[in-house]
mmCIF file of C-alpha atoms in Angstrom:
data_model
loop_
_atom_site.group_PDB
_atom_site.id
_atom_site.type_symbol
_atom_site.label_atom_id
_atom_site.label_comp_id
_atom_site.label_asym_id
_atom_site.label_seq_id
_atom_site.Cartn_x
_atom_site.Cartn_y
_atom_site.Cartn_z
ATOM 1 C CA MET C 1 0.077 0.508 0.280
ATOM 2 C CA THR C 2 3.116 2.596 0.618
ATOM 3 C CA GLY C 3 2.624 2.587 -3.497
ATOM 4 C CA LEU C 4 -0.407 4.401 -3.197
ATOM 5 C CA SER C 5 -0.828 8.227 -3.081
ATOM 6 C CA ALA C 6 -0.199 10.323 -0.423
ATOM 7 C CA GLU C 7 -3.734 11.071 -0.066
ATOM 8 C CA ALA C 8 -5.204 7.414 -0.686
ATOM 9 C CA ARG C 9 -2.924 6.786 1.982
ATOM 10 C CA ARG C 10 -4.698 9.300 3.517
ATOM 11 C CA GLN C 11 -7.921 8.289 2.867
ATOM 12 C CA ARG C 12 -7.310 4.874 4.505
ATOM 13 C CA LEU C 13 -6.661 5.807 7.636
ATOM 14 C CA LEU C 14 -8.943 8.739 8.547
ATOM 15 C CA ARG C 15 -11.653 5.322 7.887
ATOM 16 C CA LYS C 16 -9.708 2.712 9.640
ATOM 17 C CA PHE C 17 -9.622 5.689 12.812
ATOM 18 C CA TYR C 18 -13.177 5.868 12.431
ATOM 19 C CA ARG C 19 -14.048 2.436 12.124
ATOM 20 C CA SER C 20 -12.207 1.927 14.948
ATOM 21 C CA GLY C 21 -12.956 4.475 17.310
ATOM 22 C CA SER C 22 -13.645 8.241 16.873
ATOM 23 C CA GLU C 23 -12.991 11.700 17.284
ATOM 24 C CA GLY C 24 -12.119 13.272 21.131
ATOM 25 C CA THR C 25 -11.221 16.134 23.126
ATOM 26 C CA TRP C 26 -7.283 16.451 21.623
ATOM 27 C CA THR C 27 -7.106 13.527 19.167
ATOM 28 C CA ARG C 28 -8.756 13.549 15.656
ATOM 29 C CA PRO C 29 -7.742 13.750 11.711
ATOM 30 C CA PHE C 30 -5.591 17.258 11.545
ATOM 31 C CA ASP C 31 -7.691 19.038 9.230
ATOM 32 C CA ASP C 32 -10.673 19.073 11.883
ATOM 33 C CA PHE C 33 -7.725 21.100 14.508
ATOM 34 C CA PRO C 34 -8.325 24.852 14.209
ATOM 35 C CA ALA C 35 -5.671 26.449 12.537
ATOM 36 C CA GLU C 36 -3.542 27.870 14.722
ATOM 37 C CA VAL C 37 -3.071 24.361 16.156
ATOM 38 C CA ARG C 38 -2.406 23.724 12.966
ATOM 39 C CA THR C 39 -0.025 25.803 11.645
ATOM 40 C CA ASN C 40 2.162 25.289 15.462
ATOM 41 C CA LEU C 41 1.911 21.795 14.473
ATOM 42 C CA LEU C 42 3.727 21.812 11.442
ATOM 43 C CA ASN C 43 5.688 23.907 12.318
ATOM 44 C CA MET C 44 7.567 21.868 15.010
ATOM 45 C CA ALA C 45 6.786 18.777 13.432
ATOM 46 C CA ALA C 46 8.986 20.099 10.221
ATOM 47 C CA VAL C 47 6.133 18.013 7.928
ATOM 48 C CA ARG C 48 8.242 17.973 4.389
ATOM 49 C CA GLY C 49 6.474 18.887 1.204
ATOM 50 C CA GLY C 50 4.487 16.004 -0.418
ATOM 51 C CA GLU C 51 3.415 14.607 3.310
ATOM 52 C CA LEU C 52 0.545 14.956 4.079
ATOM 53 C CA PRO C 53 -0.884 14.907 7.812
ATOM 54 C CA VAL C 54 -3.496 12.553 8.835
ATOM 55 C CA LEU C 55 -4.702 12.401 12.748
ATOM 56 C CA SER C 56 -3.308 14.075 15.633
ATOM 57 C CA HIS C 57 -3.256 14.211 19.493
ATOM 58 C CA PHE C 58 -3.212 17.709 20.408
ATOM 59 C CA ARG C 59 -3.172 18.561 24.328
ATOM 60 C CA ASP C 60 -0.333 21.299 24.281
ATOM 61 C CA PRO C 61 3.213 22.112 22.614
ATOM 62 C CA GLU C 62 4.455 19.470 25.166
ATOM 63 C CA HIS C 63 2.283 16.783 24.592
ATOM 64 C CA TRP C 64 1.768 15.703 20.862
ATOM 65 C CA VAL C 65 1.516 13.513 18.608
ATOM 66 C CA LEU C 66 1.158 13.805 14.593
ATOM 67 C CA LEU C 67 0.568 10.517 12.038
ATOM 68 C CA THR C 68 1.692 11.768 8.411
ATOM 69 C CA THR C 69 1.446 9.865 5.426
ATOM 70 C CA GLU C 70 5.082 9.595 5.347
ATOM 71 C CA GLN C 71 5.689 8.961 9.399
ATOM 72 C CA VAL C 72 4.550 9.540 13.796
ATOM 73 C CA ILE C 73 6.306 12.989 14.535
ATOM 74 C CA THR C 74 6.070 13.279 18.721
ATOM 75 C CA TRP C 75 7.661 15.674 20.929
ATOM 76 C CA ARG C 76 10.418 14.322 23.571
ATOM 77 C CA PRO C 77 11.892 16.780 26.060
ATOM 78 C CA ASP C 78 15.397 15.947 23.955
ATOM 79 C CA GLY C 79 13.450 16.813 20.710
ATOM 80 C CA ILE C 80 11.381 16.483 18.079
ATOM 81 C CA LEU C 81 10.779 12.048 17.363
ATOM 82 C CA HIS C 82 10.259 11.545 13.843
ATOM 83 C CA LEU C 83 9.808 8.091 12.884
ATOM 84 C CA PRO C 84 9.768 6.918 9.362
ATOM 85 C CA TRP C 85 6.460 4.358 8.052
ATOM 86 C CA SER C 86 9.329 2.177 7.586
ATOM 87 C CA GLU C 87 10.922 1.276 10.192
ATOM 88 C CA ILE C 88 7.490 0.765 12.362
ATOM 89 C CA GLU C 89 7.039 -2.651 12.805
ATOM 90 C CA GLY C 90 3.583 -2.708 14.614
ATOM 91 C CA ALA C 91 1.569 -1.211 18.088
ATOM 92 C CA THR C 92 0.761 -2.751 21.392
ATOM 93 C CA VAL C 93 0.119 -1.982 25.020
ATOM 94 C CA ASP C 94 2.323 -3.202 27.656
ATOM 95 C CA ALA C 95 0.521 -5.611 29.411
ATOM 96 C CA ALA C 96 1.935 -3.946 33.129
ATOM 97 C CA HIS C 97 -0.479 -1.005 31.547
ATOM 98 C CA VAL C 98 -3.203 -3.263 30.509
ATOM 99 C CA ASN C 99 -4.017 -4.689 33.748
ATOM 100 C CA GLY C 100 -3.191 -1.821 35.690
ATOM 101 C CA THR C 101 -5.765 0.528 34.142
ATOM 102 C CA LEU C 102 -8.343 -2.409 34.551
ATOM 103 C CA ALA C 103 -7.706 -3.091 38.008
ATOM 104 C CA SER C 104 -7.260 0.897 38.909
ATOM 105 C CA SER C 105 -10.663 2.216 36.477
ATOM 106 C CA PRO C 106 -13.732 1.496 36.937
ATOM 107 C CA ASP C 107 -13.756 2.507 32.772
ATOM 108 C CA GLY C 108 -12.121 -0.905 31.762
ATOM 109 C CA LYS C 109 -9.863 -0.463 28.453
ATOM 110 C CA LEU C 110 -10.873 2.057 27.744
ATOM 111 C CA ALA C 111 -9.170 4.041 30.498
ATOM 112 C CA LEU C 112 -5.866 3.126 27.950
ATOM 113 C CA ASN C 113 -3.884 5.826 27.186
ATOM 114 C CA ARG C 114 -0.579 4.576 26.174
ATOM 115 C CA LEU C 115 0.794 3.179 23.587
ATOM 116 C CA LYS C 116 3.817 1.249 22.041
ATOM 117 C CA ILE C 117 4.970 1.551 18.820
ATOM 118 C CA LEU C 118 7.517 -1.879 17.321
ATOM 119 C CA LEU C 119 10.566 -0.520 15.741
ATOM 120 C CA ARG C 120 12.300 -2.874 12.954
ATOM 121 C CA ARG C 121 15.324 -2.857 15.009
ATOM 122 C CA GLY C 122 13.871 -3.891 18.009
ATOM 123 C CA GLU C 123 13.237 -1.060 20.070
ATOM 124 C CA THR C 124 9.594 0.594 21.209
ATOM 125 C CA VAL C 125 8.745 4.173 21.713
ATOM 126 C CA GLU C 126 6.078 4.803 24.065
ATOM 127 C CA LEU C 127 3.203 7.188 22.821
ATOM 128 C CA GLU C 128 0.765 8.614 25.737
ATOM 129 C CA LEU C 129 -2.542 9.484 23.945
ATOM 130 C CA GLU C 130 -6.242 10.408 25.167
ATOM 131 C CA GLU C 131 -8.191 7.529 26.629
ATOM 132 C CA GLY C 132 -11.516 6.100 25.116
ATOM 133 C CA ALA C 133 -12.542 5.848 21.778
ATOM 134 C CA ALA C 134 -9.462 8.015 19.974
ATOM 135 C CA PHE C 135 -6.908 6.011 22.028
ATOM 136 C CA PHE C 136 -8.438 3.165 19.970
ATOM 137 C CA GLY C 137 -8.617 4.894 16.319
ATOM 138 C CA PHE C 138 -5.451 6.456 16.605
ATOM 139 C CA TRP C 139 -3.767 2.755 17.835
ATOM 140 C CA ASN C 140 -5.646 1.108 14.501
ATOM 141 C CA ALA C 141 -4.249 3.685 12.007
ATOM 142 C CA LEU C 142 -0.488 2.651 13.651
ATOM 143 C CA LYS C 143 -1.453 -0.700 13.386
ATOM 144 C CA MET C 144 -2.778 -0.120 9.696
ATOM 145 C CA VAL C 145 0.840 1.661 8.930
ATOM 146 C CA ALA C 146 2.776 -1.513 10.246
ATOM 147 C CA THR C 147 0.955 -3.495 7.767
ATOM 148 C CA MET C 148 1.145 -1.342 5.090
ATOM 149 C CA ASN C 149 5.334 -1.685 5.855
ATOM 150 C CA ASN C 150 4.423 -5.276 5.768
ATOM 151 C CA ALA C 151 2.149 -5.878 1.883
#
């Protein structure tokens, strides 16, 4: 699927997001954020020409994740982290996080908010996202990225 145009990849990811989740307070399709937030995200993330922003979780300038048609970009205290699609093997939730959340929250799995991106080089990167349906939509979009890499 990486042979698809950027617009076709964007549309597939948005369909996956909506089929498996929904918008939240801080998580939604990039185009649905106010213009000021979109401009700030594009500047902070340094999105390249031809690359389309798809989904974002934006709580504030130090808590954000942007999924584009080519990479996942997120803020870190030590600098902006760029994860090209070609490096992404999968996305999962840590078992300890699931067990702790299920044991401590009356919302059950809807309280999950930490996702791990599995990288081809054997490392993982943890993302903190918005809990609820927005979390599941973002997670499934990231799993689709991994599937598109292996196609």
